[in-house]
Amino acid sequence: MNSYFNSPKPAYSFEIFPPKGTGSLASVFATIDELASLSPDLISVTYGAGGTSRENTVEIASKIQNSYNIPAVAHLTCVGATKVSLDTILDKLQANGVSNILALRGDLVEGEPLGEFKHASDLIEYMKRHYSFTVFAACYPEKHPEAPSLEADIDNLKKKVDAGADVLITQLFFSNDDFFRFRDKVRAAGINTPIETGIMPITSASQVTRMVNLCGATLPETIRRKLAAYGHNSMAMKEAGIAYAVEQISDLLASETDGIHLYTMNQPSIAKRISESLRGILYSRRVKCD
Ligand code: FAD
């Protein structure tokens, strides 16, 4: 398993997505150029998230791993996957030296069936049986939207861990208390797997509304106030969003999180502002000090 999660210092990772539609790979590599200068422990690359491309995940993850020398995490989903199609991707990743996979069921796409795997746990079980990847899986501090209760969702999370998940990454959340309650329940259920906390900085009112509708995260009153006050002013909203993310992360770091996973939204300038604001806290707790 990755050493970042064995160390007492929290891991620091970034998530990016492949270009949408006709967007160019060059723009993603320009994003990675900037993110790489922030010395993350890992960079993960999404796969078809929100209906975006599944085409370039392998190529981007391989380049992160080999040209930037940063450990890459390739996301993979069950949507439309067969054992044959999955093997093709996993063999390529393995040959390219990518050793981390985030195994997901995937966002359901209308008109596209799931394929041979119904849940992330099926994917994890298959990968652990046939390959030697370090496997990451998703978890949901406010429960997955389809789960009847948080308890039922944690029972299902245990299936992913029992199938071999090595590291968990949370869905975005805005209230750390929701995460602390969730972590207590997960630990009480006997799940001791490291949990990286997924943080999405708010960059605009429309972005946060879209994300909240998609994943069901609760907006605390303090964020609602900021949206009401600054939502019409993109500069002010961005500043308030960065300040909120910095405060949220510094509180998580004070509370023994296993890692911070920043949903960068391919906006390296925001990741840079956050990383710089946290430098004294984050970097002093990590191996790679500068
Ligand atoms: P599962 O673990 O299969 O869970 C889905 C639902 O089924 C839950 O309600 C769960 O309680 C239940 N369940 C789980 N296992 C079982 C079981 N064995 N039996 C019965 N019920 C079960 N989506 C993308 O399409 N591409 C991406 O790149 C992507 N990246 C993501 C990264 C992170 C960090 C996170 C948190 C999410 C990401 N997603 C991505 C979204 C994710 O695919 C969706 O949230 C999806 O709806 C659920 O995925 P999962 O892997 O958690 O599914």
PDB file of N, CA, C and O and ligand atoms in Angstrom, residues 15 46-49 75 77 102-107 119-121 138-140 144 146-147 153 156 159-160 169-171 263, ligand 1:
ATOM      1  N   GLU A  15      -7.273  16.158  -7.616  1.00  0.00           N
ATOM      2  CA  GLU A  15      -8.074  15.444  -8.622  1.00  0.00           C
ATOM      3  C   GLU A  15      -8.268  16.359  -9.835  1.00  0.00           C
ATOM      4  O   GLU A  15      -8.579  17.545  -9.681  1.00  0.00           O
ATOM      5  N   THR A  46     -10.127  11.601 -13.283  1.00  0.00           N
ATOM      6  CA  THR A  46     -11.473  11.026 -13.325  1.00  0.00           C
ATOM      7  C   THR A  46     -11.714  10.257 -14.628  1.00  0.00           C
ATOM      8  O   THR A  46     -10.955  10.374 -15.598  1.00  0.00           O
ATOM      9  N   TYR A  47     -12.830   9.509 -14.620  1.00  0.00           N
ATOM     10  CA  TYR A  47     -13.180   8.627 -15.746  1.00  0.00           C
ATOM     11  C   TYR A  47     -14.675   8.755 -15.968  1.00  0.00           C
ATOM     12  O   TYR A  47     -15.474   8.218 -15.190  1.00  0.00           O
ATOM     13  N   GLY A  48     -15.049   9.556 -16.950  1.00  0.00           N
ATOM     14  CA  GLY A  48     -16.474   9.686 -17.281  1.00  0.00           C
ATOM     15  C   GLY A  48     -17.310  10.383 -16.219  1.00  0.00           C
ATOM     16  O   GLY A  48     -18.532  10.280 -16.241  1.00  0.00           O
ATOM     17  N   ALA A  49     -16.677  11.104 -15.278  1.00  0.00           N
ATOM     18  CA  ALA A  49     -17.453  11.761 -14.216  1.00  0.00           C
ATOM     19  C   ALA A  49     -18.364  12.825 -14.810  1.00  0.00           C
ATOM     20  O   ALA A  49     -17.935  13.598 -15.666  1.00  0.00           O
ATOM     21  N   HIS A  75      -8.998   6.762 -12.131  1.00  0.00           N
ATOM     22  CA  HIS A  75     -10.354   6.351 -11.744  1.00  0.00           C
ATOM     23  C   HIS A  75     -10.865   5.370 -12.805  1.00  0.00           C
ATOM     24  O   HIS A  75     -10.573   5.522 -13.994  1.00  0.00           O
ATOM     25  N   THR A  77     -14.620   2.938 -13.681  1.00  0.00           N
ATOM     26  CA  THR A  77     -15.996   2.691 -13.231  1.00  0.00           C
ATOM     27  C   THR A  77     -16.571   1.420 -13.863  1.00  0.00           C
ATOM     28  O   THR A  77     -16.024   0.879 -14.819  1.00  0.00           O
ATOM     29  N   LEU A 102      -8.688   4.158  -8.515  1.00  0.00           N
ATOM     30  CA  LEU A 102      -9.880   4.470  -7.717  1.00  0.00           C
ATOM     31  C   LEU A 102     -11.044   3.737  -8.370  1.00  0.00           C
ATOM     32  O   LEU A 102     -11.464   4.077  -9.486  1.00  0.00           O
ATOM     33  N   ALA A 103     -11.532   2.695  -7.690  1.00  0.00           N
ATOM     34  CA  ALA A 103     -12.566   1.824  -8.269  1.00  0.00           C
ATOM     35  C   ALA A 103     -13.947   2.318  -7.861  1.00  0.00           C
ATOM     36  O   ALA A 103     -14.256   2.409  -6.671  1.00  0.00           O
ATOM     37  N   LEU A 104     -14.771   2.627  -8.865  1.00  0.00           N
ATOM     38  CA  LEU A 104     -16.085   3.233  -8.616  1.00  0.00           C
ATOM     39  C   LEU A 104     -17.170   2.507  -9.394  1.00  0.00           C
ATOM     40  O   LEU A 104     -16.897   1.916 -10.444  1.00  0.00           O
ATOM     41  N   ARG A 105     -18.381   2.622  -8.906  1.00  0.00           N
ATOM     42  CA  ARG A 105     -19.482   2.169  -9.752  1.00  0.00           C
ATOM     43  C   ARG A 105     -19.667   3.132 -10.916  1.00  0.00           C
ATOM     44  O   ARG A 105     -19.915   2.730 -12.039  1.00  0.00           O
ATOM     45  N   GLY A 106     -19.520   4.421 -10.619  1.00  0.00           N
ATOM     46  CA  GLY A 106     -19.671   5.429 -11.663  1.00  0.00           C
ATOM     47  C   GLY A 106     -21.001   6.133 -11.585  1.00  0.00           C
ATOM     48  O   GLY A 106     -21.975   5.619 -11.009  1.00  0.00           O
ATOM     49  N   ASP A 107     -21.023   7.334 -12.121  1.00  0.00           N
ATOM     50  CA  ASP A 107     -22.274   8.069 -12.286  1.00  0.00           C
ATOM     51  C   ASP A 107     -23.076   7.318 -13.331  1.00  0.00           C
ATOM     52  O   ASP A 107     -22.562   6.995 -14.406  1.00  0.00           O
ATOM     53  N   HIS A 119     -21.421  -3.138  -8.683  1.00  0.00           N
ATOM     54  CA  HIS A 119     -20.988  -2.236  -7.613  1.00  0.00           C
ATOM     55  C   HIS A 119     -19.481  -2.126  -7.602  1.00  0.00           C
ATOM     56  O   HIS A 119     -18.774  -3.015  -8.089  1.00  0.00           O
ATOM     57  N   ALA A 120     -18.999  -1.032  -6.999  1.00  0.00           N
ATOM     58  CA  ALA A 120     -17.543  -0.845  -6.888  1.00  0.00           C
ATOM     59  C   ALA A 120     -16.916  -2.063  -6.215  1.00  0.00           C
ATOM     60  O   ALA A 120     -15.807  -2.480  -6.575  1.00  0.00           O
ATOM     61  N   SER A 121     -17.632  -2.667  -5.258  1.00  0.00           N
ATOM     62  CA  SER A 121     -17.060  -3.830  -4.551  1.00  0.00           C
ATOM     63  C   SER A 121     -16.768  -4.975  -5.526  1.00  0.00           C
ATOM     64  O   SER A 121     -15.782  -5.708  -5.358  1.00  0.00           O
ATOM     65  N   ALA A 138     -14.544   5.072  -2.964  1.00  0.00           N
ATOM     66  CA  ALA A 138     -15.252   6.283  -2.514  1.00  0.00           C
ATOM     67  C   ALA A 138     -16.068   6.004  -1.252  1.00  0.00           C
ATOM     68  O   ALA A 138     -16.543   4.886  -1.035  1.00  0.00           O
ATOM     69  N   CYS A 139     -16.220   7.050  -0.420  1.00  0.00           N
ATOM     70  CA  CYS A 139     -17.145   6.946   0.718  1.00  0.00           C
ATOM     71  C   CYS A 139     -17.856   8.292   0.886  1.00  0.00           C
ATOM     72  O   CYS A 139     -17.433   9.303   0.319  1.00  0.00           O
ATOM     73  N   TYR A 140     -18.930   8.283   1.662  1.00  0.00           N
ATOM     74  CA  TYR A 140     -19.894   9.392   1.633  1.00  0.00           C
ATOM     75  C   TYR A 140     -20.281   9.831   3.049  1.00  0.00           C
ATOM     76  O   TYR A 140     -21.155   9.221   3.674  1.00  0.00           O
ATOM     77  N   HIS A 144     -24.433   7.995   0.542  1.00  0.00           N
ATOM     78  CA  HIS A 144     -24.645   8.035  -0.902  1.00  0.00           C
ATOM     79  C   HIS A 144     -26.132   8.329  -1.148  1.00  0.00           C
ATOM     80  O   HIS A 144     -26.994   7.803  -0.436  1.00  0.00           O
ATOM     81  N   GLU A 146     -28.332   7.227  -3.051  1.00  0.00           N
ATOM     82  CA  GLU A 146     -29.245   6.083  -3.247  1.00  0.00           C
ATOM     83  C   GLU A 146     -29.397   5.221  -1.990  1.00  0.00           C
ATOM     84  O   GLU A 146     -30.269   4.353  -1.945  1.00  0.00           O
ATOM     85  N   ALA A 147     -28.536   5.418  -0.992  1.00  0.00           N
ATOM     86  CA  ALA A 147     -28.581   4.548   0.198  1.00  0.00           C
ATOM     87  C   ALA A 147     -29.740   4.948   1.099  1.00  0.00           C
ATOM     88  O   ALA A 147     -29.998   6.145   1.287  1.00  0.00           O
ATOM     89  N   ASP A 153     -25.314   2.478   4.210  1.00  0.00           N
ATOM     90  CA  ASP A 153     -24.213   2.841   3.311  1.00  0.00           C
ATOM     91  C   ASP A 153     -22.876   2.374   3.901  1.00  0.00           C
ATOM     92  O   ASP A 153     -21.988   1.915   3.166  1.00  0.00           O
ATOM     93  N   ASN A 156     -22.388  -1.187   3.303  1.00  0.00           N
ATOM     94  CA  ASN A 156     -21.910  -1.413   1.931  1.00  0.00           C
ATOM     95  C   ASN A 156     -20.457  -0.978   1.757  1.00  0.00           C
ATOM     96  O   ASN A 156     -19.716  -1.586   0.974  1.00  0.00           O
ATOM     97  N   LYS A 159     -18.264  -3.718   2.552  1.00  0.00           N
ATOM     98  CA  LYS A 159     -18.096  -4.715   1.476  1.00  0.00           C
ATOM     99  C   LYS A 159     -16.921  -4.320   0.587  1.00  0.00           C
ATOM    100  O   LYS A 159     -16.172  -5.171   0.113  1.00  0.00           O
ATOM    101  N   LYS A 160     -16.758  -3.003   0.360  1.00  0.00           N
ATOM    102  CA  LYS A 160     -15.639  -2.548  -0.480  1.00  0.00           C
ATOM    103  C   LYS A 160     -14.313  -2.799   0.242  1.00  0.00           C
ATOM    104  O   LYS A 160     -13.338  -3.205  -0.373  1.00  0.00           O
ATOM    105  N   ILE A 169     -11.598   7.636  -0.201  1.00  0.00           N
ATOM    106  CA  ILE A 169     -11.647   9.093  -0.420  1.00  0.00           C
ATOM    107  C   ILE A 169     -13.098   9.520  -0.294  1.00  0.00           C
ATOM    108  O   ILE A 169     -13.998   8.891  -0.878  1.00  0.00           O
ATOM    109  N   THR A 170     -13.329  10.588   0.465  1.00  0.00           N
ATOM    110  CA  THR A 170     -14.725  10.998   0.679  1.00  0.00           C
ATOM    111  C   THR A 170     -15.259  11.819  -0.491  1.00  0.00           C
ATOM    112  O   THR A 170     -14.511  12.512  -1.189  1.00  0.00           O
ATOM    113  N   GLN A 171     -16.548  11.742  -0.627  1.00  0.00           N
ATOM    114  CA  GLN A 171     -17.289  12.712  -1.447  1.00  0.00           C
ATOM    115  C   GLN A 171     -17.082  14.084  -0.812  1.00  0.00           C
ATOM    116  O   GLN A 171     -16.762  14.187   0.382  1.00  0.00           O
ATOM    117  N   TYR A 263     -10.430  18.596  -4.869  1.00  0.00           N
ATOM    118  CA  TYR A 263     -11.082  18.561  -6.179  1.00  0.00           C
ATOM    119  C   TYR A 263     -10.714  19.880  -6.858  1.00  0.00           C
ATOM    120  O   TYR A 263     -11.311  20.922  -6.563  1.00  0.00           O
TER     121      TYR A 263
HETATM  122  P1  FAD B   1     -20.933   1.803  -4.929  1.00  0.00           P
HETATM  123  O1  FAD B   1     -19.924   1.555  -3.866  1.00  0.00           O
HETATM  124  O2  FAD B   1     -21.266   0.669  -5.827  1.00  0.00           O
HETATM  125  O3  FAD B   1     -22.237   2.364  -4.195  1.00  0.00           O
HETATM  126  C1  FAD B   1     -23.380   2.816  -4.924  1.00  0.00           C
HETATM  127  C2  FAD B   1     -24.644   2.575  -4.100  1.00  0.00           C
HETATM  128  O4  FAD B   1     -24.875   1.164  -3.936  1.00  0.00           O
HETATM  129  C3  FAD B   1     -24.575   3.124  -2.671  1.00  0.00           C
HETATM  130  O5  FAD B   1     -25.845   3.580  -2.323  1.00  0.00           O
HETATM  131  C4  FAD B   1     -24.162   1.938  -1.808  1.00  0.00           C
HETATM  132  O6  FAD B   1     -24.662   2.023  -0.481  1.00  0.00           O
HETATM  133  C5  FAD B   1     -24.777   0.758  -2.562  1.00  0.00           C
HETATM  134  N1  FAD B   1     -23.914  -0.425  -2.560  1.00  0.00           N
HETATM  135  C6  FAD B   1     -22.552  -0.461  -2.630  1.00  0.00           C
HETATM  136  N2  FAD B   1     -22.102  -1.725  -2.658  1.00  0.00           N
HETATM  137  C7  FAD B   1     -23.195  -2.521  -2.591  1.00  0.00           C
HETATM  138  C8  FAD B   1     -23.348  -3.919  -2.605  1.00  0.00           C
HETATM  139  N3  FAD B   1     -22.297  -4.739  -2.688  1.00  0.00           N
HETATM  140  N4  FAD B   1     -24.630  -4.400  -2.544  1.00  0.00           N
HETATM  141  C9  FAD B   1     -25.689  -3.564  -2.470  1.00  0.00           C
HETATM  142  N5  FAD B   1     -25.591  -2.212  -2.456  1.00  0.00           N
HETATM  143  C10 FAD B   1     -24.339  -1.691  -2.529  1.00  0.00           C
HETATM  144  N6  FAD B   1     -17.986   8.970 -11.022  1.00  0.00           N
HETATM  145  C11 FAD B   1     -17.564   8.747 -12.283  1.00  0.00           C
HETATM  146  O7  FAD B   1     -18.378   8.384 -13.140  1.00  0.00           O
HETATM  147  N7  FAD B   1     -16.249   8.922 -12.633  1.00  0.00           N
HETATM  148  C12 FAD B   1     -15.303   9.319 -11.730  1.00  0.00           C
HETATM  149  O8  FAD B   1     -14.131   9.477 -12.091  1.00  0.00           O
HETATM  150  C13 FAD B   1     -15.715   9.557 -10.381  1.00  0.00           C
HETATM  151  N8  FAD B   1     -14.823   9.910  -9.428  1.00  0.00           N
HETATM  152  C14 FAD B   1     -15.230  10.009  -8.117  1.00  0.00           C
HETATM  153  C15 FAD B   1     -14.276  10.276  -7.115  1.00  0.00           C
HETATM  154  C16 FAD B   1     -14.652  10.343  -5.771  1.00  0.00           C
HETATM  155  C17 FAD B   1     -13.602  10.612  -4.734  1.00  0.00           C
HETATM  156  C18 FAD B   1     -16.026  10.160  -5.422  1.00  0.00           C
HETATM  157  C19 FAD B   1     -16.445  10.254  -3.980  1.00  0.00           C
HETATM  158  C20 FAD B   1     -16.976   9.918  -6.389  1.00  0.00           C
HETATM  159  C21 FAD B   1     -16.594   9.817  -7.746  1.00  0.00           C
HETATM  160  N9  FAD B   1     -17.517   9.531  -8.755  1.00  0.00           N
HETATM  161  C22 FAD B   1     -17.097   9.358 -10.056  1.00  0.00           C
HETATM  162  C23 FAD B   1     -18.956   9.412  -8.453  1.00  0.00           C
HETATM  163  C24 FAD B   1     -19.391   7.967  -8.148  1.00  0.00           C
HETATM  164  O9  FAD B   1     -19.224   7.163  -9.299  1.00  0.00           O
HETATM  165  C25 FAD B   1     -20.855   8.003  -7.748  1.00  0.00           C
HETATM  166  O10 FAD B   1     -20.991   8.586  -6.473  1.00  0.00           O
HETATM  167  C26 FAD B   1     -21.628   6.685  -7.830  1.00  0.00           C
HETATM  168  O11 FAD B   1     -23.021   6.976  -7.759  1.00  0.00           O
HETATM  169  C27 FAD B   1     -21.292   5.688  -6.730  1.00  0.00           C
HETATM  170  O12 FAD B   1     -20.035   5.173  -6.866  1.00  0.00           O
HETATM  171  P2  FAD B   1     -19.432   4.167  -5.764  1.00  0.00           P
HETATM  172  O13 FAD B   1     -18.152   3.689  -6.290  1.00  0.00           O
HETATM  173  O14 FAD B   1     -19.456   4.775  -4.421  1.00  0.00           O
HETATM  174  O15 FAD B   1     -20.530   3.015  -5.862  1.00  0.00           O
END
